[in-house]
Coordinates of N, CA, C and O in Angstrom, one line a residue:
X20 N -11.4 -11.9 3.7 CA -11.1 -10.6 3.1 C -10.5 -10.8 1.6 O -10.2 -9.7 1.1
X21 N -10.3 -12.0 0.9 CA -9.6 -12.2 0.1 C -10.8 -12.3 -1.1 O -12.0 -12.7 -1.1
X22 N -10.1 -11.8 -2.1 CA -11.3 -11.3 -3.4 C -12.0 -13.1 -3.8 O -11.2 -14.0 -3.6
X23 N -13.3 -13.3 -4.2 CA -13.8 -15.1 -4.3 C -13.0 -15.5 -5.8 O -12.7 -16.7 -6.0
X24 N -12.6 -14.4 -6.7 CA -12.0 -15.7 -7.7 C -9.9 -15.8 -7.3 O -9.0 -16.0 -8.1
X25 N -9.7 -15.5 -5.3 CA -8.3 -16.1 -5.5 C -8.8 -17.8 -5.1 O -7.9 -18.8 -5.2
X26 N -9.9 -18.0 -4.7 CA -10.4 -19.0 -4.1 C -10.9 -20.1 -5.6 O -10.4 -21.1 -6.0
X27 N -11.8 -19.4 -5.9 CA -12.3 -19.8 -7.6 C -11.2 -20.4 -8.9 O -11.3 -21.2 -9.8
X28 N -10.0 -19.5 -8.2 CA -9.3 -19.9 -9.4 C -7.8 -20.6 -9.2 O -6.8 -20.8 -9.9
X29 N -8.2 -21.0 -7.8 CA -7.0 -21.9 -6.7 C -5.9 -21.5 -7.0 O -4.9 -22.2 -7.4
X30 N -5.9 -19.8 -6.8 CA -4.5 -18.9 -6.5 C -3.5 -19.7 -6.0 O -3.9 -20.8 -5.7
X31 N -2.4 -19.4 -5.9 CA -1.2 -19.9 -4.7 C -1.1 -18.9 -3.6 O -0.9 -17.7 -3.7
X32 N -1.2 -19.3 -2.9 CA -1.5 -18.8 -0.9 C 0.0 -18.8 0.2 O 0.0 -19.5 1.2
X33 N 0.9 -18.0 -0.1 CA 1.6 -18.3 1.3 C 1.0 -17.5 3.0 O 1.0 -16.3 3.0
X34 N 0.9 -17.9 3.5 CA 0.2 -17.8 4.7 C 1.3 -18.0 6.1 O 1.4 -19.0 6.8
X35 N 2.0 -16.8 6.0 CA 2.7 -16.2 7.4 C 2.2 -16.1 8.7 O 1.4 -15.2 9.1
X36 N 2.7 -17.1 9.4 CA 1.9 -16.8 10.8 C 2.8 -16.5 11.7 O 3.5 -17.5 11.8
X37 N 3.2 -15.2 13.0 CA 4.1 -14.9 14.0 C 3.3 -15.5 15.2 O 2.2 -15.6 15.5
X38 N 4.1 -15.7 15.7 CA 3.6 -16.0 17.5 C 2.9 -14.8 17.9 O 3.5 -13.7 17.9
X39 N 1.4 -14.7 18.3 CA 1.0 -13.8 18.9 C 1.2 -12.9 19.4 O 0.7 -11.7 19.3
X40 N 2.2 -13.5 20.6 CA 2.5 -12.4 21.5 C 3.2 -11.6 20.8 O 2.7 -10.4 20.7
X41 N 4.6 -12.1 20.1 CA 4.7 -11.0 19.3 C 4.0 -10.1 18.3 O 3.9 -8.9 18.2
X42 N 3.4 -11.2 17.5 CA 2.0 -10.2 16.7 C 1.5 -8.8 17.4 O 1.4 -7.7 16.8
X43 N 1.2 -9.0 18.5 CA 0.4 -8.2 19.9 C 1.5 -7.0 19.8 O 1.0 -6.0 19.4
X44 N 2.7 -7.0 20.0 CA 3.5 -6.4 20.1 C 4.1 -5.0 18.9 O 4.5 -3.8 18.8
X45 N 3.9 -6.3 18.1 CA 4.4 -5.6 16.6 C 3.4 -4.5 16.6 O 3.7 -3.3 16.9
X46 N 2.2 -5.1 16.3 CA 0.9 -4.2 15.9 C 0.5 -3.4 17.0 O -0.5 -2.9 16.5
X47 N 0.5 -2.8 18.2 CA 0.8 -1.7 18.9 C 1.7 -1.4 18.7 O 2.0 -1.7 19.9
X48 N 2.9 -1.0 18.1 CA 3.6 -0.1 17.6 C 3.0 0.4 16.0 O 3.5 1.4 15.4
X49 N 2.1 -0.3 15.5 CA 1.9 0.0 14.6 C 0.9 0.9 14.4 O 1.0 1.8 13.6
X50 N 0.1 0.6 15.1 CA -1.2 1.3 15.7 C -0.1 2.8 16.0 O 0.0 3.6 15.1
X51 N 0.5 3.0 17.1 CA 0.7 3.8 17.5 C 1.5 4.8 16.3 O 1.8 5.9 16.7
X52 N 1.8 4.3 14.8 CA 2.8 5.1 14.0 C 1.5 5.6 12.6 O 1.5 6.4 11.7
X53 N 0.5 4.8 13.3 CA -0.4 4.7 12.3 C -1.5 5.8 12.3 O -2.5 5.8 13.1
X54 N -1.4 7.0 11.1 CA -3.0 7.7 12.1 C -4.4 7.4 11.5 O -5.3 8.1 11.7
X55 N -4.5 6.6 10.9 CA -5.8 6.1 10.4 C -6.4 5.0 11.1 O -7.4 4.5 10.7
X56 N -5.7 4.5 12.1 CA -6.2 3.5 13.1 C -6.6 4.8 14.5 O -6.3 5.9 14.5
X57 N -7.5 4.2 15.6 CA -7.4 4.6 16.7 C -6.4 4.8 17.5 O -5.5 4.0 17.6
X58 N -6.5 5.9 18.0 CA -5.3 6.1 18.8 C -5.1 5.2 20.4 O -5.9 5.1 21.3
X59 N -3.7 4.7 20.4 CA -3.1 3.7 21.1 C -2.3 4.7 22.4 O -1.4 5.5 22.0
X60 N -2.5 4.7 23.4 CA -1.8 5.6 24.3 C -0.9 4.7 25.1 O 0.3 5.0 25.0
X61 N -1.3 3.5 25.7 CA -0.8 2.3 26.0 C -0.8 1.1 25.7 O -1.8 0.7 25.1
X62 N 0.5 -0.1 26.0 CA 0.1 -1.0 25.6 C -0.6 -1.7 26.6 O -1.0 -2.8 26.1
X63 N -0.9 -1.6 27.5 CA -2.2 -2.3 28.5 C -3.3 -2.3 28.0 O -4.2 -3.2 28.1
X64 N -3.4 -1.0 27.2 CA -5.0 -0.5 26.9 C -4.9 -1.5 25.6 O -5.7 -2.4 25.4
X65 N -3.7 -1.2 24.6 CA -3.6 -1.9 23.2 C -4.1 -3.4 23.8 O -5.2 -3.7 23.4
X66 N -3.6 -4.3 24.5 CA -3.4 -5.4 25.2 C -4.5 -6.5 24.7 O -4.5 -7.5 24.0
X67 N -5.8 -5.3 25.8 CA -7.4 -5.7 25.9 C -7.7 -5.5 24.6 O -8.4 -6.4 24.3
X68 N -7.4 -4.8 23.7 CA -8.0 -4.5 22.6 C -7.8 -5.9 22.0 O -8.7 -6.7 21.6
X69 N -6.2 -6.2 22.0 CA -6.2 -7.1 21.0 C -6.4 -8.5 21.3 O -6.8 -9.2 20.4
X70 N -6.3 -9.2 22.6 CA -7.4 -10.1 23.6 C -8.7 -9.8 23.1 O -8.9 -11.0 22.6
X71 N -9.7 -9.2 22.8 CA -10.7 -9.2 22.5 C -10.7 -8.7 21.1 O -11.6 -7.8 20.8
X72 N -9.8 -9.2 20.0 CA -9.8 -8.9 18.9 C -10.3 -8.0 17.9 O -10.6 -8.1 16.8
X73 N -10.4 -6.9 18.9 CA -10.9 -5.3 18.4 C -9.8 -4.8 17.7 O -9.3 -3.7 18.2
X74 N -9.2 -5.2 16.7 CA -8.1 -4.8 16.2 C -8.1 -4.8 14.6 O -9.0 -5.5 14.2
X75 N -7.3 -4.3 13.7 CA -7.4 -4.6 12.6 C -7.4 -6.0 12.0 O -6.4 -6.6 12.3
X76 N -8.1 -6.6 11.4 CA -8.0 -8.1 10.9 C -8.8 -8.7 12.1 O -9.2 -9.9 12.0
X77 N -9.1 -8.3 13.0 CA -9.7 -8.9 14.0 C -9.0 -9.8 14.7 O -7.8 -9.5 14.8
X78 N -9.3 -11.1 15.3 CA -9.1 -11.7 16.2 C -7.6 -12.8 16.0 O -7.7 -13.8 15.3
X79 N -6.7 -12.5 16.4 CA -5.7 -13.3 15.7 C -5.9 -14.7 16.0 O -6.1 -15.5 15.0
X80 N -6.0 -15.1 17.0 CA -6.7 -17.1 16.9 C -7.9 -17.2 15.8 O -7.8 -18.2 15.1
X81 N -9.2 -16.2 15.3 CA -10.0 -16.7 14.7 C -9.4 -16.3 13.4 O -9.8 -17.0 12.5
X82 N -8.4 -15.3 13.0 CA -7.8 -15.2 11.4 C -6.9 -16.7 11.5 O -7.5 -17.7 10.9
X83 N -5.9 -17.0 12.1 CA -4.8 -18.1 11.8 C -5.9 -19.2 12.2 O -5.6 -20.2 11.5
X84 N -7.0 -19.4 12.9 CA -8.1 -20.8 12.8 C -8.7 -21.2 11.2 O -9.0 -22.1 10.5
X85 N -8.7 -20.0 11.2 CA -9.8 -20.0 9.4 C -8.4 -20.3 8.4 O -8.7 -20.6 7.2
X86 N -7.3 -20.2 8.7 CA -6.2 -21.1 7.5 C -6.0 -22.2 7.8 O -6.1 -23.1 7.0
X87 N -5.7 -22.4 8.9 CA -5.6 -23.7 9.4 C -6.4 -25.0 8.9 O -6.1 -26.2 8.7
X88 N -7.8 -24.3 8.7 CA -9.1 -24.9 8.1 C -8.1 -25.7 6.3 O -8.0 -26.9 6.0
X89 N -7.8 -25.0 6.0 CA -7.0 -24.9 4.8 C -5.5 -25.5 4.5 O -5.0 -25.6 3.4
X90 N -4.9 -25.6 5.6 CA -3.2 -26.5 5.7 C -3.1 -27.4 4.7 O -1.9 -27.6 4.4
X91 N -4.2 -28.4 3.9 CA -3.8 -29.4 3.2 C -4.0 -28.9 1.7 O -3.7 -29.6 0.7
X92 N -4.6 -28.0 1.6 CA -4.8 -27.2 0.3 C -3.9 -27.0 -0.8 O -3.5 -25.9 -0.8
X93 N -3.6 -27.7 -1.7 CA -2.4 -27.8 -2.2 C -1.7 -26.2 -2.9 O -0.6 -25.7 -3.4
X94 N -2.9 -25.7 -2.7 CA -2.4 -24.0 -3.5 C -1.9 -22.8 -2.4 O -1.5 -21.6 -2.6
X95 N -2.1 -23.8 -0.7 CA -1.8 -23.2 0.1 C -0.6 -23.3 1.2 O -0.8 -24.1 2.1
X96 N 0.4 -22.7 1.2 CA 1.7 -23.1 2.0 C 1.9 -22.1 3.0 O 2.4 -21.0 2.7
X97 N 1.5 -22.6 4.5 CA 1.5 -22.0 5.7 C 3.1 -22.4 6.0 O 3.7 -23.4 5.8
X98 N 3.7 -20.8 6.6 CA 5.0 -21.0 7.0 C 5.1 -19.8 8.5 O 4.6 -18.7 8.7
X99 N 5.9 -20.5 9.3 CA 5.8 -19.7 10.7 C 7.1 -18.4 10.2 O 8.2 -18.6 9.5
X100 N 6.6 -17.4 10.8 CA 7.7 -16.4 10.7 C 9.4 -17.0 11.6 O 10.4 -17.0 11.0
X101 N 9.2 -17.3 12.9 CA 9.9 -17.7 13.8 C 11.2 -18.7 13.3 O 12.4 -18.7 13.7
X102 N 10.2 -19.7 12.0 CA 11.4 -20.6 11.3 C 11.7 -19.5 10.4 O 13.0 -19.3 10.4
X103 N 11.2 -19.0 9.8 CA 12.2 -18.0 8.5 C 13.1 -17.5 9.3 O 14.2 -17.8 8.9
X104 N 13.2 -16.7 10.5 CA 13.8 -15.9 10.8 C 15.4 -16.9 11.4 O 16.5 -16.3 11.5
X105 N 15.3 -18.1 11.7 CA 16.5 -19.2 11.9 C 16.3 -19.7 10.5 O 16.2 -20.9 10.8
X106 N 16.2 -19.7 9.9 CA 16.7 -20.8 8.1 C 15.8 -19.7 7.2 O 14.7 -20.0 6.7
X107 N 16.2 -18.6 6.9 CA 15.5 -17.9 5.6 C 15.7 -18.6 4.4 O 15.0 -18.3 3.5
X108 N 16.6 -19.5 4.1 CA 17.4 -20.0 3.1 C 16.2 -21.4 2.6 O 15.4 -21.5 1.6
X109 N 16.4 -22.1 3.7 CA 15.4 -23.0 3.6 C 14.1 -22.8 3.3 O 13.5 -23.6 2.6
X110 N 13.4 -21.9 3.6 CA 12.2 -21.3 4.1 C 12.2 -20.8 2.6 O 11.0 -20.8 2.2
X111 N 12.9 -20.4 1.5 CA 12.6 -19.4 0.5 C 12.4 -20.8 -0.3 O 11.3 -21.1 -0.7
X112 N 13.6 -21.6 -0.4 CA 13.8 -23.0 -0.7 C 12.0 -23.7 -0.6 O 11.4 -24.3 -1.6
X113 N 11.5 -23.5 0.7 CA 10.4 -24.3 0.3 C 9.3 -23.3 -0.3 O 8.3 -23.8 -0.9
X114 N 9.5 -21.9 -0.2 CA 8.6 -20.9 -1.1 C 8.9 -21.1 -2.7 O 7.8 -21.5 -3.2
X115 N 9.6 -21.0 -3.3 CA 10.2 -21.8 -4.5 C 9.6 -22.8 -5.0 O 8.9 -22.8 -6.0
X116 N 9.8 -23.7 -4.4 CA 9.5 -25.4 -4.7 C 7.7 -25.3 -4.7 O 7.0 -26.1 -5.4
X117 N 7.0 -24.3 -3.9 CA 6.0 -24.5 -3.7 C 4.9 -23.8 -5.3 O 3.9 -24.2 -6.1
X118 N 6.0 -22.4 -5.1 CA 5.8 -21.5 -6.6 C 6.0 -22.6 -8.0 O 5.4 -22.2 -9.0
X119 N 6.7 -23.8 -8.2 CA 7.2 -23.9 -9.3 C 8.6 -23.6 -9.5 O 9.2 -24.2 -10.4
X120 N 8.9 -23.0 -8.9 CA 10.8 -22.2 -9.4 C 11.6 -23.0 -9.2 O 11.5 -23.7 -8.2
X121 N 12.6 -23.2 -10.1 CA 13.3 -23.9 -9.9 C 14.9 -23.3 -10.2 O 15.5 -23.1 -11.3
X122 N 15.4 -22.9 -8.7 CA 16.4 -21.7 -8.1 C 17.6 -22.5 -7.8 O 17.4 -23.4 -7.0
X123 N 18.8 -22.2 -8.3 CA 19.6 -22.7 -7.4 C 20.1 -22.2 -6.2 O 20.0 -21.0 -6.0
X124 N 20.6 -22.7 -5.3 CA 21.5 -22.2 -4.2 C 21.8 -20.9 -3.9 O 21.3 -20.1 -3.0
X125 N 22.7 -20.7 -5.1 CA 23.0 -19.1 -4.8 C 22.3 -17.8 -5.2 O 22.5 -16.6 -4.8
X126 N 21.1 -18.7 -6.3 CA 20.1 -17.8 -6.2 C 19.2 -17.6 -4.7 O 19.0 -16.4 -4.3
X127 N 18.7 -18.6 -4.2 CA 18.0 -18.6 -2.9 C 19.1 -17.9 -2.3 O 18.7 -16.9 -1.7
X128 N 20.4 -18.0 -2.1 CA 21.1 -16.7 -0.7 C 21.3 -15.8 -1.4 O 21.6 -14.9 -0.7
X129 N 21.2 -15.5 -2.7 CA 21.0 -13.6 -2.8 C 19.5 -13.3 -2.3 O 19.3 -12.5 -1.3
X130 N 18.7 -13.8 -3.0 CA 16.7 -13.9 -2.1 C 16.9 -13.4 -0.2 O 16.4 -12.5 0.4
X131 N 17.5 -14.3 0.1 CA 17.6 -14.5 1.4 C 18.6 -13.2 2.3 O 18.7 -12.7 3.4
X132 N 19.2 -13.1 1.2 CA 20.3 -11.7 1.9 C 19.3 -10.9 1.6 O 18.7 -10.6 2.6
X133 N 18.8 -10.3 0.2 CA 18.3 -9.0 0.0 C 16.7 -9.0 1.0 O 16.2 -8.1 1.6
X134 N 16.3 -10.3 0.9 CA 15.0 -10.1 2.1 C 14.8 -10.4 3.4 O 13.8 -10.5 4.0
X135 N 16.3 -10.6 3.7 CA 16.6 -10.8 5.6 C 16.4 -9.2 5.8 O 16.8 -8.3 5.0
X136 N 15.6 -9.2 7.2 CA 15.1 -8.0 8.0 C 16.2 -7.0 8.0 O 15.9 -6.0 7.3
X137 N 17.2 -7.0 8.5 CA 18.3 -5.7 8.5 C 18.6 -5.3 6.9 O 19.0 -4.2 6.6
X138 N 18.4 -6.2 6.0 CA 18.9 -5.5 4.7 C 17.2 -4.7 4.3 O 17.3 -3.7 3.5
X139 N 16.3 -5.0 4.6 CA 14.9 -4.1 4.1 C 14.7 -3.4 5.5 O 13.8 -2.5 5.2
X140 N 14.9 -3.2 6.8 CA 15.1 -2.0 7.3 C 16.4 -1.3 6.1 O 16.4 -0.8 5.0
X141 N 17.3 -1.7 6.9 CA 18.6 -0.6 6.2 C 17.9 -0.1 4.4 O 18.0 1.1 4.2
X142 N 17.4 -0.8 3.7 CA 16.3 0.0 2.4 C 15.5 0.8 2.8 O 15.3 1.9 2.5
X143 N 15.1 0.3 3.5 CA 13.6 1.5 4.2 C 14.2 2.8 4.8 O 13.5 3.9 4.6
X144 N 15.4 2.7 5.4 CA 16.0 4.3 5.9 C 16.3 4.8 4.6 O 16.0 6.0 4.5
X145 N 17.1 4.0 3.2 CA 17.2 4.2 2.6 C 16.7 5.6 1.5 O 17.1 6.6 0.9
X146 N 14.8 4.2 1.9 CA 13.7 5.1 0.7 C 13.3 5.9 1.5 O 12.6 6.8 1.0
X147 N 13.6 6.0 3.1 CA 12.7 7.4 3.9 C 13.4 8.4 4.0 O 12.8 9.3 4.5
X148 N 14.8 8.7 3.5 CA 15.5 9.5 2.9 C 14.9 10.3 1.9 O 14.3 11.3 2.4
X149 N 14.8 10.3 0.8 CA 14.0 10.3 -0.5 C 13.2 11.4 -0.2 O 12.4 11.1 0.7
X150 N 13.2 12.4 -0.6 CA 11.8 13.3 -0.8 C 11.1 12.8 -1.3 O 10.3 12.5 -0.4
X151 N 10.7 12.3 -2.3 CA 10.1 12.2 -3.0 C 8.7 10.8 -2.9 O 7.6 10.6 -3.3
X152 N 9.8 10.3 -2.0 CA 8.7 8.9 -0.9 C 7.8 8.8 -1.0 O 7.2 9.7 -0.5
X153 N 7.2 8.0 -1.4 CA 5.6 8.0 -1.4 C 5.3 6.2 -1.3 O 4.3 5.8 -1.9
X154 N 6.2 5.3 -0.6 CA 5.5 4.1 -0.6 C 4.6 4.0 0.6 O 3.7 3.1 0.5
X155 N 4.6 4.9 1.9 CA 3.8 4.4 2.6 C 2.8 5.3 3.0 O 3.2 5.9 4.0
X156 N 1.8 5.7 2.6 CA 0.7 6.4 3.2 C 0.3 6.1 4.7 O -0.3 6.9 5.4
X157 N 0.6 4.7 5.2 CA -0.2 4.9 6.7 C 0.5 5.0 7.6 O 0.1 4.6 8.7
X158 N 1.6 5.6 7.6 CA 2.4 5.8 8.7 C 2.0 7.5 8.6 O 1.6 8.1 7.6
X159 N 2.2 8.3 10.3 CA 2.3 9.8 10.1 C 3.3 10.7 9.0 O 3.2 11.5 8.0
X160 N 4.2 10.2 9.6 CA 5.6 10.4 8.3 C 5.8 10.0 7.3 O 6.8 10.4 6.7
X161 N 4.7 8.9 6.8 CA 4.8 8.2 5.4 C 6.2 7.5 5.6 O 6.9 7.4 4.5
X162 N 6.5 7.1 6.3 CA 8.1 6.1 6.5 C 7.8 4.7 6.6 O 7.5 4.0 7.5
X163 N 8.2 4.3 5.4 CA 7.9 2.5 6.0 C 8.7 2.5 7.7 O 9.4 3.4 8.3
X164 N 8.5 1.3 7.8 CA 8.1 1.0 9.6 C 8.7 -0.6 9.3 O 8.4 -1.7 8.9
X165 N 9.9 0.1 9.9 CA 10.8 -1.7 10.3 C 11.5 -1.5 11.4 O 12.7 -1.3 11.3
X166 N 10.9 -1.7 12.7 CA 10.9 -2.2 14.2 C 12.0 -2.5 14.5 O 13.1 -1.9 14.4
X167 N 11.8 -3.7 15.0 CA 13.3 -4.8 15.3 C 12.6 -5.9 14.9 O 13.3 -6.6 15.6
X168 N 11.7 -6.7 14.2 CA 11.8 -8.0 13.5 C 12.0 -9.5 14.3 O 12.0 -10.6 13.8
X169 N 12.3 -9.0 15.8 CA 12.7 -9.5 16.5 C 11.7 -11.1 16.9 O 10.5 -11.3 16.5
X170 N 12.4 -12.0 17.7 CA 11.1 -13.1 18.0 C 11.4 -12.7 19.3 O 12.6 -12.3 19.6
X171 N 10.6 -12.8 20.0 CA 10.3 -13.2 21.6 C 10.4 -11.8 22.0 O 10.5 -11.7 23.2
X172 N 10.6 -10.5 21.3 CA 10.2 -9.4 21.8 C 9.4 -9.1 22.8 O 9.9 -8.2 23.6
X173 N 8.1 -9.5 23.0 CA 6.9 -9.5 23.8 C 7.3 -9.6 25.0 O 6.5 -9.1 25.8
X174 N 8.3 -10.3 25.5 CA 9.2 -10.4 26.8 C 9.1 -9.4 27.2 O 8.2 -9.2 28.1
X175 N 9.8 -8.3 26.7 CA 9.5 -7.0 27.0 C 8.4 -6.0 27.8 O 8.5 -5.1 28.6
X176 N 6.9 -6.8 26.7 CA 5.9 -5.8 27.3 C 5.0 -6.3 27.9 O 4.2 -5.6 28.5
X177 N 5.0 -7.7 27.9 CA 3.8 -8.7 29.1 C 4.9 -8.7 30.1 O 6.1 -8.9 30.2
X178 N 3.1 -8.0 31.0 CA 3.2 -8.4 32.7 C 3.6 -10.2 32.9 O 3.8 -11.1 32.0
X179 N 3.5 -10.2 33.9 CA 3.4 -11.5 34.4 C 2.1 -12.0 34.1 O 1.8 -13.0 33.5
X180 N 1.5 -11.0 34.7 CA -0.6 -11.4 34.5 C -0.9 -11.4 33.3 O -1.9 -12.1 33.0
X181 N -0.3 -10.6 32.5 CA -0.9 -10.6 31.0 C -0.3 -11.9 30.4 O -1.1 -12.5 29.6
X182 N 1.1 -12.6 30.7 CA 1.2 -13.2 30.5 C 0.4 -15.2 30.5 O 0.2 -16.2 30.0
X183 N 0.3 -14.6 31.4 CA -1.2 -15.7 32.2 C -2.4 -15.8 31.2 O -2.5 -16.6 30.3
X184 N -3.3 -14.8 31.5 CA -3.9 -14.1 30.9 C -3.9 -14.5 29.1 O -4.9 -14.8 28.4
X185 N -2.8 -14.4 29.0 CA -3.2 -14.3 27.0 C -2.9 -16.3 27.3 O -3.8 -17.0 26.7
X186 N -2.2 -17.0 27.8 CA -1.6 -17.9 27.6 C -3.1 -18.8 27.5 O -3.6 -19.5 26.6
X187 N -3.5 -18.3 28.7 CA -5.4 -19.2 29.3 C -5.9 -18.9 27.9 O -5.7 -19.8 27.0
X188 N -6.4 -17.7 27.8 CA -6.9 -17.6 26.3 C -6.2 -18.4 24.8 O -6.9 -19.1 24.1
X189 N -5.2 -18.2 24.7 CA -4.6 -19.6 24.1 C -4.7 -21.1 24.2 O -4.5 -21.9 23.2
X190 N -4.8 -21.4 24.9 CA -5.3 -22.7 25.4 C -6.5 -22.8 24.9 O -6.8 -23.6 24.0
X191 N -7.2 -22.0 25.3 CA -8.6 -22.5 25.2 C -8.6 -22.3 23.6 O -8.6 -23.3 23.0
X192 N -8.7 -21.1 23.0 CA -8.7 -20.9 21.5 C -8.1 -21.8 20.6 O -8.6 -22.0 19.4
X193 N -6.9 -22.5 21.3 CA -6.1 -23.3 20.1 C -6.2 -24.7 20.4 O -5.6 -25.4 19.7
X194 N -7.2 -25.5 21.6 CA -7.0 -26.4 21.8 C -7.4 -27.6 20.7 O -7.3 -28.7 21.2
X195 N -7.8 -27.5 19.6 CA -8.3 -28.1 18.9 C -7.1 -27.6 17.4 O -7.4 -28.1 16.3
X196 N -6.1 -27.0 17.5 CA -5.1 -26.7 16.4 C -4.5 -27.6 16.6 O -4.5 -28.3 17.6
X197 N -3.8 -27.9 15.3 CA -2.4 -28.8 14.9 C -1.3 -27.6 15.1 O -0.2 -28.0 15.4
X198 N -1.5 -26.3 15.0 CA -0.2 -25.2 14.9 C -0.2 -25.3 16.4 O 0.7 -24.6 16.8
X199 N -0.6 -25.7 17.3 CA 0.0 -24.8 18.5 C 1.6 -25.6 19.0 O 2.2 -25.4 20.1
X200 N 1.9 -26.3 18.3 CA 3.3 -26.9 19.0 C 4.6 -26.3 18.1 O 5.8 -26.4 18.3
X201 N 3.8 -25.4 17.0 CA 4.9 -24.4 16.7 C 5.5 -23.0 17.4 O 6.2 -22.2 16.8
X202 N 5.0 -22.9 18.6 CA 4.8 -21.9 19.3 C 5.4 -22.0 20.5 O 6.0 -21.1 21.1
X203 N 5.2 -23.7 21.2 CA 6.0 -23.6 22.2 C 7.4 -23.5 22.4 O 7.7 -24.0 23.4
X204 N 8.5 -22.9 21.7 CA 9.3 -22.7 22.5 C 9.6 -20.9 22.0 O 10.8 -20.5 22.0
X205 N 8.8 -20.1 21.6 CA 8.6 -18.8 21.4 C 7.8 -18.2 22.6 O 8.0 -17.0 22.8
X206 N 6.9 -19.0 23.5 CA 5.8 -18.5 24.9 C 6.5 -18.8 25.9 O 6.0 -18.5 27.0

């Protein structure tokens, strides 16, 4: 999806990847705030959708397989959401170093305060306040949309069987990844 001259002109790439399950999770709620997507009634129904990668971006094992292809790419720096959300500090530290920047300390923990999750929800109620709002068109209410940000949320909404179910399909999908050992203690 990415235009050929960010490829042509060996852009810089950070490449966010969440644990599925929560991915799965996030994005049925999103679906559901969203009215230019199909309409989502459940997450069972959302479930199969996104198992069979009928979803926006399509298939999440074949989008994070096709970067993976790419991990040694020097213009490209894969980082798991799961570590930002324990070391934002670090995590900005290696976004920096990767950019060129050369930040000190307390520049990276102002970075890291102002773009830890509770301080950009708490913005977001802020700008959905605002008459005048206009950053988000794809929500119904035009409200940016900040959840809970949470890791291992998905607890929550897999069955047991779904749980099964998505794990098999993981297995099989990822058996050939180097990322899948960032994942085990998030499943």
């Amino acid at each position: 999806m990415l235009p050929t001259n960010v490829k042509q002109k060996q852009c810089k790439v950070i490449y966010i990847i969440r644990n599925p399950k929560d991915t799965a999770v996030s994005l049925f709620h999103y679906y559901r705030e969203n009215p230019n997507l199909p309409g989502i009634e459940t997450w069972n129904e959302f479930f199969e959708l996104f198992l069979r990668g009928d979803v926006v971006y399509g298939s999440w094992f074949d989008h994070v397989l096709s970067w993976e292809e790419h991990k040694n790419a020097k213009n490209i720096l894969i980082i798991f959401y799961e570590e930002m959300k324990t070391d934002l500090s670090k995590n900005i530290k290696k976004i920096t170093t990767f950019l060129g920047l050369n930040l000190t300390d307390g520049e990276i923990n102002v970075i890291a305060r102002k773009t830890s999750f509770g301080e950009m929800k708490n913005n977001a109620v802020k700008e959905n306040c605002d008459p005048n709002h206009t950053i988000c068109a794809l929500t119904s209410n035009r409200r940016l949309v900040f959840r809970k940000g949470a890791v291992g949320d998905w607890i929550n909404y897999f069955t047991s069987k779904q749980k099964r179910v998505f794990d098999e399909l993981f297995t099989e999908k990822m058996k050939h990844s180097e990322l899948v050992g960032h994942f085990g203690e998030y499943s």
